[in-house]
Amino acid sequence: MIIKLNYPVIVFEDVWFSYSDLEPILRGVNLRINEGEVIAILGENGAGKTTLIKHLNGLLKPTHGNVYIYGENTKNTSVAKLSKKVGIVFQNPDHQLFAETVEDEVSFALRNFNYPEHIISLRVEKILKMLDLWEYRKVSPFSLSGGERKRVAIASILSYDPSIIVMDEPTIGQDYAQKQKLSEIIRLLHIQGKTIIVVTHDIEFVCENFPKTIILSQGKVLAYDLTRNILTNFELLLKARLLPPQIPYLASRFDSIVSKNVLYVWEMRDELLRAIRR
Amino acid sequence: MNPIIEALNLSFRYSGEERWAIKSINLKIYPGEFVLITGPSGCGKTTLCRCFNGLIPHFYEGELKGILTVDGLNIAENKTCKLAQRVGMVFQNPENQLIMLSVEDEIAFGLENLNLPRDIIRERVDEVLSILGIEHLRHKFPYELSGGEQQKVAIAACLAMRPKILVLDEPTAHLDPLSSKVLFDTLSSIRKRLNLTIILVEHRLDMVASITDKVIVMDKGQIILQGRPREVFTNPIIKAIGIGVPKLILLYEDLLLNNLKLDFPPLNIDEAELLLRKLLSR
Amino acid sequence: MSLNIVQGFKFNRNNTVLHGLDPRAKLIYIVSVLILSLIFSELYPMLILFISTIPLVIIAKAVNEWLKSMKGSFIIVLMIFILNYFLLPAENALSLSSSLALRFLTIISAFSIFFMTTYPENFARALIKLKVPYDYALAFTMALRFIPTLAKETQTIIDAQRSRGLELESGSFIIRIKRFTPILIPLFINSFRRAAQIAEAMESRAFGYSNKRSYFHELNFTLHDMLFTLLCIMLTGLGLYIKFYLGYNETLVLARPWP
């Protein structure tokens, strides 16, 4: 794992948010996220996860409190400027695909940010090859399968190389192989030093890919800790209306015999072997 | 007992496409079974589902080969509106299957299509609202419901037509884990209560492993494995084609590699606990 | 500011007498208001007509929304007033422009009452009772059903594209129109996709099974509806009588000492 200096690139300072005079969706969120961290945001539907990430690039501005990205208050700048540093991949690729070719689709953001054409072609080639989409570059994005369209959406954000990458529910409708591919991408991005934030409710996916997790419930941060600590704390998970992952849940049934901090299949096996040899 | 669904060498390709979406499908599903169909994206699961209620070949055009009989009816000769009384279908996207302005109207819609008299409609609407525990949603506007609630309404709307078979194509794709669990529990309970045959397409094998009778694994348009869950999930083929094996099965196999044999592969936490306790006491 | 006009048309689920009336009766009410507001162009009758809508708003328990909608209409009303004030012959200008402005407000008010007190489900049922073919009534229902879905989807698409640097606020008019392409294309495509999914679901529930269909809910004209309709017709009749038979006219009014 790459270690960088503790530089908070994302700061939420007592953030409250509500639409007009409706109930607040975010109720006093405080967060400091350092550069290079890979974090999952867990929470039930309606907890405020999507609202929270929309604050990262200024699509939404807090009703109270402040959000700072690389030290800059989001209230003082535009969505386009913030989007250069914070790339958000939204849940449904069909809500953004519009171009005639995959190439054009992936170049869209680069053109909006006024990159010169020769740089654009280089960047597009690089990202399409990284995501196994190079063969489809001249093809219409609409003719691709669901999983491929998802990758095009991701490519279109990664193409302009933002330092902070946010994904909203990237695993929905994906099969196991596609999720493995996603894990690979996250790993690659981490090696490049990106700060990665993924909103998901796929607990097993969180288990395998994220060292740290934030739990959001009813607009509040219930916990921001190592994934291991969070996913083995069933009271916390219950409070957030989440189901615990299978292996820790099984381990909890063997309270006295097996350590509480078991997350993975191999850890459970080791614990059982230890218990037997005693 | 005769199968309620029988496929003989069923193949289909969508018009304008070269490859066959499903190829030489042979299967028999018996009344009352809870069948799980799984496989990597693009394996033909959705295409197969569409055959069960006649959307293929009547709504989706293409070339159909072989025979599929559903509750005695040949799908090639019977349109969906006729099959709809025997096979109900619930789709992936909760929102796009609810078209009316209230839950009550939604449930009545199918019955109105069948020209049933008003008192029968009323009876059935009350019945399914009660069976699914959604009486409190009767007058609600579908847009205001949560995904889980919307899927329950979709199921209710199907059940009102008193089908013998219920097909669900990845109904939990857009739901969070808790709502998914609620949905699966609901399916288990209505299956027993109404003596339904249920066909479920799912990726989340962890949650459904212990409630299904039979698992059908598909890949590239063909059925490559069929059988009881314990046999199918421990078959090395499924890892090879890229299916996410339930964690408890992975544990079972890992223990096996370390010379620790559990009596049988566990399909849920309770079974796993039981088996592990036996193991530890030896 | 002007979007607040819409507030006066949103259905509220209060259970008042007006909500219980058949939409057809309320439709007759609107026709009456339209007729009366068009045959009179004098200030006093207009004022009376406008004020007559207010008790209905109160009965519907929708005063706040109605006020918002009146406030939102303010700009248009002002425009009507000013335009007519300068274009009409001087002696009638003031009262005539006021009455024309009031006419606009009255019509908005009446339609507002209709929409605020009619259950969306009943629109289609009313259409069916008016012998509109079922398919059209169904299309109408479905359009209403999917409006919020479409609105949300549009917002999501705008968010996604803005997050890729699309700027919708700056630039000349033509450039801004072009910039809407990445919004419109996904919207259209998703709408087609949605339509296909909806069609599948409808087929799967036996849509098209037979030419005859039954109706779970049916609108019935009750005594209340009859009375309300009768009242509207009588008042309209009275208005027509006053205007055409008695020859009610602005000049006539001004010639007499008032009251």
PDB file of N, CA and C in Angstrom, chain B residues 93-169:
ATOM      1  N   ASN B  93     -36.271  -3.882 -13.291  1.00  0.00           N
ATOM      2  CA  ASN B  93     -36.440  -2.488 -12.921  1.00  0.00           C
ATOM      3  C   ASN B  93     -37.792  -2.295 -12.257  1.00  0.00           C
ATOM      4  N   PRO B  94     -37.772  -2.006 -10.951  1.00  0.00           N
ATOM      5  CA  PRO B  94     -39.044  -1.960 -10.222  1.00  0.00           C
ATOM      6  C   PRO B  94     -39.995  -0.912 -10.781  1.00  0.00           C
ATOM      7  N   GLU B  95     -39.423   0.251 -11.147  1.00  0.00           N
ATOM      8  CA  GLU B  95     -40.288   1.357 -11.539  1.00  0.00           C
ATOM      9  C   GLU B  95     -41.011   1.166 -12.850  1.00  0.00           C
ATOM     10  N   ASN B  96     -40.310   0.569 -13.826  1.00  0.00           N
ATOM     11  CA  ASN B  96     -40.878   0.530 -15.172  1.00  0.00           C
ATOM     12  C   ASN B  96     -41.908  -0.562 -15.400  1.00  0.00           C
ATOM     13  N   GLN B  97     -42.341  -1.234 -14.319  1.00  0.00           N
ATOM     14  CA  GLN B  97     -43.425  -2.182 -14.521  1.00  0.00           C
ATOM     15  C   GLN B  97     -44.701  -1.716 -13.841  1.00  0.00           C
ATOM     16  N   LEU B  98     -44.619  -0.586 -13.146  1.00  0.00           N
ATOM     17  CA  LEU B  98     -45.807  -0.052 -12.489  1.00  0.00           C
ATOM     18  C   LEU B  98     -46.288   1.159 -13.263  1.00  0.00           C
ATOM     19  N   ILE B  99     -47.463   1.053 -13.862  1.00  0.00           N
ATOM     20  CA  ILE B  99     -47.884   2.084 -14.797  1.00  0.00           C
ATOM     21  C   ILE B  99     -49.070   2.918 -14.328  1.00  0.00           C
ATOM     22  N   MET B 100     -49.707   2.491 -13.242  1.00  0.00           N
ATOM     23  CA  MET B 100     -50.920   3.206 -12.826  1.00  0.00           C
ATOM     24  C   MET B 100     -50.610   4.203 -11.719  1.00  0.00           C
ATOM     25  N   LEU B 101     -51.636   4.960 -11.338  1.00  0.00           N
ATOM     26  CA  LEU B 101     -51.395   6.046 -10.394  1.00  0.00           C
ATOM     27  C   LEU B 101     -51.575   5.635  -8.940  1.00  0.00           C
ATOM     28  N   SER B 102     -52.086   4.424  -8.714  1.00  0.00           N
ATOM     29  CA  SER B 102     -52.164   3.940  -7.338  1.00  0.00           C
ATOM     30  C   SER B 102     -51.907   2.446  -7.350  1.00  0.00           C
ATOM     31  N   VAL B 103     -51.465   1.947  -6.197  1.00  0.00           N
ATOM     32  CA  VAL B 103     -51.152   0.524  -6.084  1.00  0.00           C
ATOM     33  C   VAL B 103     -52.391  -0.331  -6.384  1.00  0.00           C
ATOM     34  N   GLU B 104     -53.507   0.130  -5.855  1.00  0.00           N
ATOM     35  CA  GLU B 104     -54.751  -0.614  -6.061  1.00  0.00           C
ATOM     36  C   GLU B 104     -55.078  -0.749  -7.549  1.00  0.00           C
ATOM     37  N   ASP B 105     -54.979   0.365  -8.275  1.00  0.00           N
ATOM     38  CA  ASP B 105     -55.262   0.341  -9.710  1.00  0.00           C
ATOM     39  C   ASP B 105     -54.290  -0.558 -10.437  1.00  0.00           C
ATOM     40  N   GLU B 106     -53.035  -0.549  -9.974  1.00  0.00           N
ATOM     41  CA  GLU B 106     -52.005  -1.363 -10.598  1.00  0.00           C
ATOM     42  C   GLU B 106     -52.375  -2.833 -10.512  1.00  0.00           C
ATOM     43  N   ILE B 107     -52.763  -3.244  -9.316  1.00  0.00           N
ATOM     44  CA  ILE B 107     -53.112  -4.648  -9.124  1.00  0.00           C
ATOM     45  C   ILE B 107     -54.355  -5.007  -9.932  1.00  0.00           C
ATOM     46  N   ALA B 108     -55.283  -4.058 -10.033  1.00  0.00           N
ATOM     47  CA  ALA B 108     -56.521  -4.335 -10.763  1.00  0.00           C
ATOM     48  C   ALA B 108     -56.311  -4.390 -12.273  1.00  0.00           C
ATOM     49  N   PHE B 109     -55.243  -3.749 -12.738  1.00  0.00           N
ATOM     50  CA  PHE B 109     -55.011  -3.612 -14.184  1.00  0.00           C
ATOM     51  C   PHE B 109     -55.097  -4.935 -14.942  1.00  0.00           C
ATOM     52  N   GLY B 110     -54.346  -5.930 -14.478  1.00  0.00           N
ATOM     53  CA  GLY B 110     -54.339  -7.224 -15.152  1.00  0.00           C
ATOM     54  C   GLY B 110     -55.726  -7.852 -15.161  1.00  0.00           C
ATOM     55  N   LEU B 111     -56.441  -7.693 -14.046  1.00  0.00           N
ATOM     56  CA  LEU B 111     -57.764  -8.290 -13.916  1.00  0.00           C
ATOM     57  C   LEU B 111     -58.766  -7.580 -14.831  1.00  0.00           C
ATOM     58  N   GLU B 112     -58.571  -6.262 -14.989  1.00  0.00           N
ATOM     59  CA  GLU B 112     -59.432  -5.518 -15.919  1.00  0.00           C
ATOM     60  C   GLU B 112     -59.180  -5.996 -17.346  1.00  0.00           C
ATOM     61  N   ASN B 113     -57.896  -6.262 -17.639  1.00  0.00           N
ATOM     62  CA  ASN B 113     -57.552  -6.752 -18.974  1.00  0.00           C
ATOM     63  C   ASN B 113     -58.271  -8.056 -19.289  1.00  0.00           C
ATOM     64  N   LEU B 114     -58.469  -8.861 -18.221  1.00  0.00           N
ATOM     65  CA  LEU B 114     -59.120 -10.158 -18.411  1.00  0.00           C
ATOM     66  C   LEU B 114     -60.637 -10.044 -18.373  1.00  0.00           C
ATOM     67  N   ASN B 115     -61.122  -8.813 -18.245  1.00  0.00           N
ATOM     68  CA  ASN B 115     -62.565  -8.563 -18.240  1.00  0.00           C
ATOM     69  C   ASN B 115     -63.291  -9.270 -17.096  1.00  0.00           C
ATOM     70  N   LEU B 116     -62.632  -9.329 -15.937  1.00  0.00           N
ATOM     71  CA  LEU B 116     -63.273  -9.982 -14.799  1.00  0.00           C
ATOM     72  C   LEU B 116     -64.264  -9.025 -14.130  1.00  0.00           C
ATOM     73  N   PRO B 117     -65.334  -9.548 -13.565  1.00  0.00           N
ATOM     74  CA  PRO B 117     -66.320  -8.672 -12.913  1.00  0.00           C
ATOM     75  C   PRO B 117     -65.753  -7.964 -11.682  1.00  0.00           C
ATOM     76  N   ARG B 118     -66.349  -6.805 -11.381  1.00  0.00           N
ATOM     77  CA  ARG B 118     -65.808  -5.934 -10.363  1.00  0.00           C
ATOM     78  C   ARG B 118     -65.663  -6.601  -8.994  1.00  0.00           C
ATOM     79  N   ASP B 119     -66.617  -7.427  -8.588  1.00  0.00           N
ATOM     80  CA  ASP B 119     -66.501  -8.012  -7.245  1.00  0.00           C
ATOM     81  C   ASP B 119     -65.353  -9.016  -7.165  1.00  0.00           C
ATOM     82  N   ILE B 120     -65.086  -9.702  -8.261  1.00  0.00           N
ATOM     83  CA  ILE B 120     -63.942 -10.610  -8.284  1.00  0.00           C
ATOM     84  C   ILE B 120     -62.656  -9.808  -8.175  1.00  0.00           C
ATOM     85  N   ILE B 121     -62.602  -8.711  -8.907  1.00  0.00           N
ATOM     86  CA  ILE B 121     -61.410  -7.862  -8.853  1.00  0.00           C
ATOM     87  C   ILE B 121     -61.174  -7.390  -7.427  1.00  0.00           C
ATOM     88  N   ARG B 122     -62.240  -6.919  -6.796  1.00  0.00           N
ATOM     89  CA  ARG B 122     -62.098  -6.405  -5.438  1.00  0.00           C
ATOM     90  C   ARG B 122     -61.556  -7.480  -4.509  1.00  0.00           C
ATOM     91  N   GLU B 123     -62.141  -8.673  -4.650  1.00  0.00           N
ATOM     92  CA  GLU B 123     -61.729  -9.803  -3.809  1.00  0.00           C
ATOM     93  C   GLU B 123     -60.244 -10.079  -3.985  1.00  0.00           C
ATOM     94  N   ARG B 124     -59.805 -10.161  -5.231  1.00  0.00           N
ATOM     95  CA  ARG B 124     -58.413 -10.516  -5.496  1.00  0.00           C
ATOM     96  C   ARG B 124     -57.446  -9.424  -5.052  1.00  0.00           C
ATOM     97  N   VAL B 125     -57.837  -8.172  -5.248  1.00  0.00           N
ATOM     98  CA  VAL B 125     -56.973  -7.072  -4.821  1.00  0.00           C
ATOM     99  C   VAL B 125     -56.764  -7.148  -3.315  1.00  0.00           C
ATOM    100  N   ASP B 126     -57.886  -7.317  -2.580  1.00  0.00           N
ATOM    101  CA  ASP B 126     -57.768  -7.429  -1.119  1.00  0.00           C
ATOM    102  C   ASP B 126     -56.873  -8.602  -0.740  1.00  0.00           C
ATOM    103  N   GLU B 127     -57.074  -9.706  -1.446  1.00  0.00           N
ATOM    104  CA  GLU B 127     -56.338 -10.927  -1.141  1.00  0.00           C
ATOM    105  C   GLU B 127     -54.827 -10.737  -1.270  1.00  0.00           C
ATOM    106  N   VAL B 128     -54.384 -10.239  -2.431  1.00  0.00           N
ATOM    107  CA  VAL B 128     -52.929 -10.137  -2.619  1.00  0.00           C
ATOM    108  C   VAL B 128     -52.301  -9.053  -1.757  1.00  0.00           C
ATOM    109  N   LEU B 129     -53.055  -7.971  -1.480  1.00  0.00           N
ATOM    110  CA  LEU B 129     -52.514  -6.948  -0.594  1.00  0.00           C
ATOM    111  C   LEU B 129     -52.230  -7.563   0.772  1.00  0.00           C
ATOM    112  N   SER B 130     -53.139  -8.449   1.174  1.00  0.00           N
ATOM    113  CA  SER B 130     -52.973  -9.072   2.476  1.00  0.00           C
ATOM    114  C   SER B 130     -51.848 -10.105   2.472  1.00  0.00           C
ATOM    115  N   ILE B 131     -51.807 -10.937   1.450  1.00  0.00           N
ATOM    116  CA  ILE B 131     -50.761 -11.974   1.382  1.00  0.00           C
ATOM    117  C   ILE B 131     -49.375 -11.352   1.424  1.00  0.00           C
ATOM    118  N   LEU B 132     -49.202 -10.218   0.739  1.00  0.00           N
ATOM    119  CA  LEU B 132     -47.871  -9.611   0.691  1.00  0.00           C
ATOM    120  C   LEU B 132     -47.667  -8.585   1.775  1.00  0.00           C
ATOM    121  N   GLY B 133     -48.675  -8.414   2.623  1.00  0.00           N
ATOM    122  CA  GLY B 133     -48.515  -7.493   3.736  1.00  0.00           C
ATOM    123  C   GLY B 133     -48.360  -6.042   3.292  1.00  0.00           C
ATOM    124  N   ILE B 134     -49.013  -5.643   2.223  1.00  0.00           N
ATOM    125  CA  ILE B 134     -48.852  -4.272   1.747  1.00  0.00           C
ATOM    126  C   ILE B 134     -50.184  -3.517   1.716  1.00  0.00           C
ATOM    127  N   GLU B 135     -51.114  -3.923   2.575  1.00  0.00           N
ATOM    128  CA  GLU B 135     -52.415  -3.256   2.639  1.00  0.00           C
ATOM    129  C   GLU B 135     -52.244  -1.751   2.836  1.00  0.00           C
ATOM    130  N   HIS B 136     -51.200  -1.367   3.598  1.00  0.00           N
ATOM    131  CA  HIS B 136     -50.995   0.050   3.905  1.00  0.00           C
ATOM    132  C   HIS B 136     -50.546   0.848   2.669  1.00  0.00           C
ATOM    133  N   LEU B 137     -50.220   0.159   1.589  1.00  0.00           N
ATOM    134  CA  LEU B 137     -49.752   0.859   0.392  1.00  0.00           C
ATOM    135  C   LEU B 137     -50.857   1.029  -0.645  1.00  0.00           C
ATOM    136  N   ARG B 138     -52.053   0.566  -0.304  1.00  0.00           N
ATOM    137  CA  ARG B 138     -53.144   0.495  -1.268  1.00  0.00           C
ATOM    138  C   ARG B 138     -53.335   1.754  -2.112  1.00  0.00           C
ATOM    139  N   HIS B 139     -53.321   2.931  -1.463  1.00  0.00           N
ATOM    140  CA  HIS B 139     -53.639   4.143  -2.222  1.00  0.00           C
ATOM    141  C   HIS B 139     -52.401   4.942  -2.605  1.00  0.00           C
ATOM    142  N   LYS B 140     -51.237   4.354  -2.423  1.00  0.00           N
ATOM    143  CA  LYS B 140     -50.015   5.112  -2.683  1.00  0.00           C
ATOM    144  C   LYS B 140     -49.687   5.211  -4.172  1.00  0.00           C
ATOM    145  N   PHE B 141     -48.970   6.259  -4.511  1.00  0.00           N
ATOM    146  CA  PHE B 141     -48.513   6.524  -5.864  1.00  0.00           C
ATOM    147  C   PHE B 141     -47.174   5.794  -6.054  1.00  0.00           C
ATOM    148  N   PRO B 142     -47.054   4.924  -7.044  1.00  0.00           N
ATOM    149  CA  PRO B 142     -45.854   4.091  -7.201  1.00  0.00           C
ATOM    150  C   PRO B 142     -44.535   4.848  -7.096  1.00  0.00           C
ATOM    151  N   TYR B 143     -44.478   6.079  -7.593  1.00  0.00           N
ATOM    152  CA  TYR B 143     -43.225   6.831  -7.571  1.00  0.00           C
ATOM    153  C   TYR B 143     -42.729   7.041  -6.139  1.00  0.00           C
ATOM    154  N   GLU B 144     -43.680   7.114  -5.196  1.00  0.00           N
ATOM    155  CA  GLU B 144     -43.300   7.385  -3.807  1.00  0.00           C
ATOM    156  C   GLU B 144     -42.796   6.159  -3.059  1.00  0.00           C
ATOM    157  N   LEU B 145     -42.923   4.989  -3.644  1.00  0.00           N
ATOM    158  CA  LEU B 145     -42.539   3.781  -2.919  1.00  0.00           C
ATOM    159  C   LEU B 145     -41.053   3.506  -3.036  1.00  0.00           C
ATOM    160  N   SER B 146     -40.520   2.770  -2.055  1.00  0.00           N
ATOM    161  CA  SER B 146     -39.124   2.345  -2.136  1.00  0.00           C
ATOM    162  C   SER B 146     -39.036   1.209  -3.155  1.00  0.00           C
ATOM    163  N   GLY B 147     -37.808   0.911  -3.581  1.00  0.00           N
ATOM    164  CA  GLY B 147     -37.609  -0.150  -4.572  1.00  0.00           C
ATOM    165  C   GLY B 147     -38.190  -1.474  -4.114  1.00  0.00           C
ATOM    166  N   GLY B 148     -37.948  -1.789  -2.829  1.00  0.00           N
ATOM    167  CA  GLY B 148     -38.455  -3.043  -2.287  1.00  0.00           C
ATOM    168  C   GLY B 148     -39.973  -3.085  -2.306  1.00  0.00           C
ATOM    169  N   GLU B 149     -40.580  -1.973  -1.947  1.00  0.00           N
ATOM    170  CA  GLU B 149     -42.043  -1.911  -1.966  1.00  0.00           C
ATOM    171  C   GLU B 149     -42.570  -2.035  -3.391  1.00  0.00           C
ATOM    172  N   GLN B 150     -41.888  -1.386  -4.324  1.00  0.00           N
ATOM    173  CA  GLN B 150     -42.321  -1.463  -5.716  1.00  0.00           C
ATOM    174  C   GLN B 150     -42.297  -2.899  -6.224  1.00  0.00           C
ATOM    175  N   GLN B 151     -41.257  -3.638  -5.865  1.00  0.00           N
ATOM    176  CA  GLN B 151     -41.191  -5.019  -6.315  1.00  0.00           C
ATOM    177  C   GLN B 151     -42.302  -5.847  -5.686  1.00  0.00           C
ATOM    178  N   LYS B 152     -42.632  -5.555  -4.452  1.00  0.00           N
ATOM    179  CA  LYS B 152     -43.733  -6.286  -3.806  1.00  0.00           C
ATOM    180  C   LYS B 152     -45.036  -6.006  -4.547  1.00  0.00           C
ATOM    181  N   VAL B 153     -45.218  -4.760  -4.953  1.00  0.00           N
ATOM    182  CA  VAL B 153     -46.426  -4.419  -5.696  1.00  0.00           C
ATOM    183  C   VAL B 153     -46.442  -5.150  -7.033  1.00  0.00           C
ATOM    184  N   ALA B 154     -45.275  -5.225  -7.673  1.00  0.00           N
ATOM    185  CA  ALA B 154     -45.200  -5.941  -8.951  1.00  0.00           C
ATOM    186  C   ALA B 154     -45.583  -7.403  -8.768  1.00  0.00           C
ATOM    187  N   ILE B 155     -45.084  -8.000  -7.679  1.00  0.00           N
ATOM    188  CA  ILE B 155     -45.423  -9.399  -7.410  1.00  0.00           C
ATOM    189  C   ILE B 155     -46.920  -9.527  -7.152  1.00  0.00           C
ATOM    190  N   ALA B 156     -47.455  -8.602  -6.359  1.00  0.00           N
ATOM    191  CA  ALA B 156     -48.890  -8.633  -6.061  1.00  0.00           C
ATOM    192  C   ALA B 156     -49.708  -8.539  -7.336  1.00  0.00           C
ATOM    193  N   ALA B 157     -49.289  -7.641  -8.242  1.00  0.00           N
ATOM    194  CA  ALA B 157     -50.035  -7.454  -9.485  1.00  0.00           C
ATOM    195  C   ALA B 157     -50.052  -8.742 -10.303  1.00  0.00           C
ATOM    196  N   CYS B 158     -48.945  -9.487 -10.255  1.00  0.00           N
ATOM    197  CA  CYS B 158     -48.904 -10.777 -10.965  1.00  0.00           C
ATOM    198  C   CYS B 158     -49.782 -11.798 -10.266  1.00  0.00           C
ATOM    199  N   LEU B 159     -49.635 -11.882  -8.945  1.00  0.00           N
ATOM    200  CA  LEU B 159     -50.348 -12.914  -8.192  1.00  0.00           C
ATOM    201  C   LEU B 159     -51.856 -12.756  -8.276  1.00  0.00           C
ATOM    202  N   ALA B 160     -52.322 -11.523  -8.464  1.00  0.00           N
ATOM    203  CA  ALA B 160     -53.765 -11.295  -8.543  1.00  0.00           C
ATOM    204  C   ALA B 160     -54.369 -12.089  -9.688  1.00  0.00           C
ATOM    205  N   MET B 161     -53.548 -12.409 -10.691  1.00  0.00           N
ATOM    206  CA  MET B 161     -54.059 -13.150 -11.833  1.00  0.00           C
ATOM    207  C   MET B 161     -54.015 -14.654 -11.588  1.00  0.00           C
ATOM    208  N   ARG B 162     -53.635 -15.041 -10.388  1.00  0.00           N
ATOM    209  CA  ARG B 162     -53.601 -16.432  -9.944  1.00  0.00           C
ATOM    210  C   ARG B 162     -52.795 -17.333 -10.887  1.00  0.00           C
ATOM    211  N   PRO B 163     -51.523 -16.965 -11.130  1.00  0.00           N
ATOM    212  CA  PRO B 163     -50.715 -17.805 -12.005  1.00  0.00           C
ATOM    213  C   PRO B 163     -50.229 -19.042 -11.237  1.00  0.00           C
ATOM    214  N   LYS B 164     -49.834 -20.067 -11.964  1.00  0.00           N
ATOM    215  CA  LYS B 164     -49.273 -21.230 -11.285  1.00  0.00           C
ATOM    216  C   LYS B 164     -47.766 -21.073 -11.161  1.00  0.00           C
ATOM    217  N   ILE B 165     -47.227 -20.225 -12.065  1.00  0.00           N
ATOM    218  CA  ILE B 165     -45.780 -20.070 -12.134  1.00  0.00           C
ATOM    219  C   ILE B 165     -45.436 -18.595 -11.985  1.00  0.00           C
ATOM    220  N   LEU B 166     -44.398 -18.297 -11.229  1.00  0.00           N
ATOM    221  CA  LEU B 166     -43.936 -16.920 -11.104  1.00  0.00           C
ATOM    222  C   LEU B 166     -42.470 -16.880 -11.533  1.00  0.00           C
ATOM    223  N   VAL B 167     -42.182 -16.025 -12.515  1.00  0.00           N
ATOM    224  CA  VAL B 167     -40.806 -15.891 -12.996  1.00  0.00           C
ATOM    225  C   VAL B 167     -40.285 -14.529 -12.575  1.00  0.00           C
ATOM    226  N   LEU B 168     -39.110 -14.484 -11.978  1.00  0.00           N
ATOM    227  CA  LEU B 168     -38.542 -13.204 -11.558  1.00  0.00           C
ATOM    228  C   LEU B 168     -37.141 -13.056 -12.143  1.00  0.00           C
ATOM    229  N   ASP B 169     -36.932 -12.036 -12.955  1.00  0.00           N
ATOM    230  CA  ASP B 169     -35.641 -11.833 -13.606  1.00  0.00           C
ATOM    231  C   ASP B 169     -34.821 -10.787 -12.866  1.00  0.00           C
TER     232      ASP B 169
END
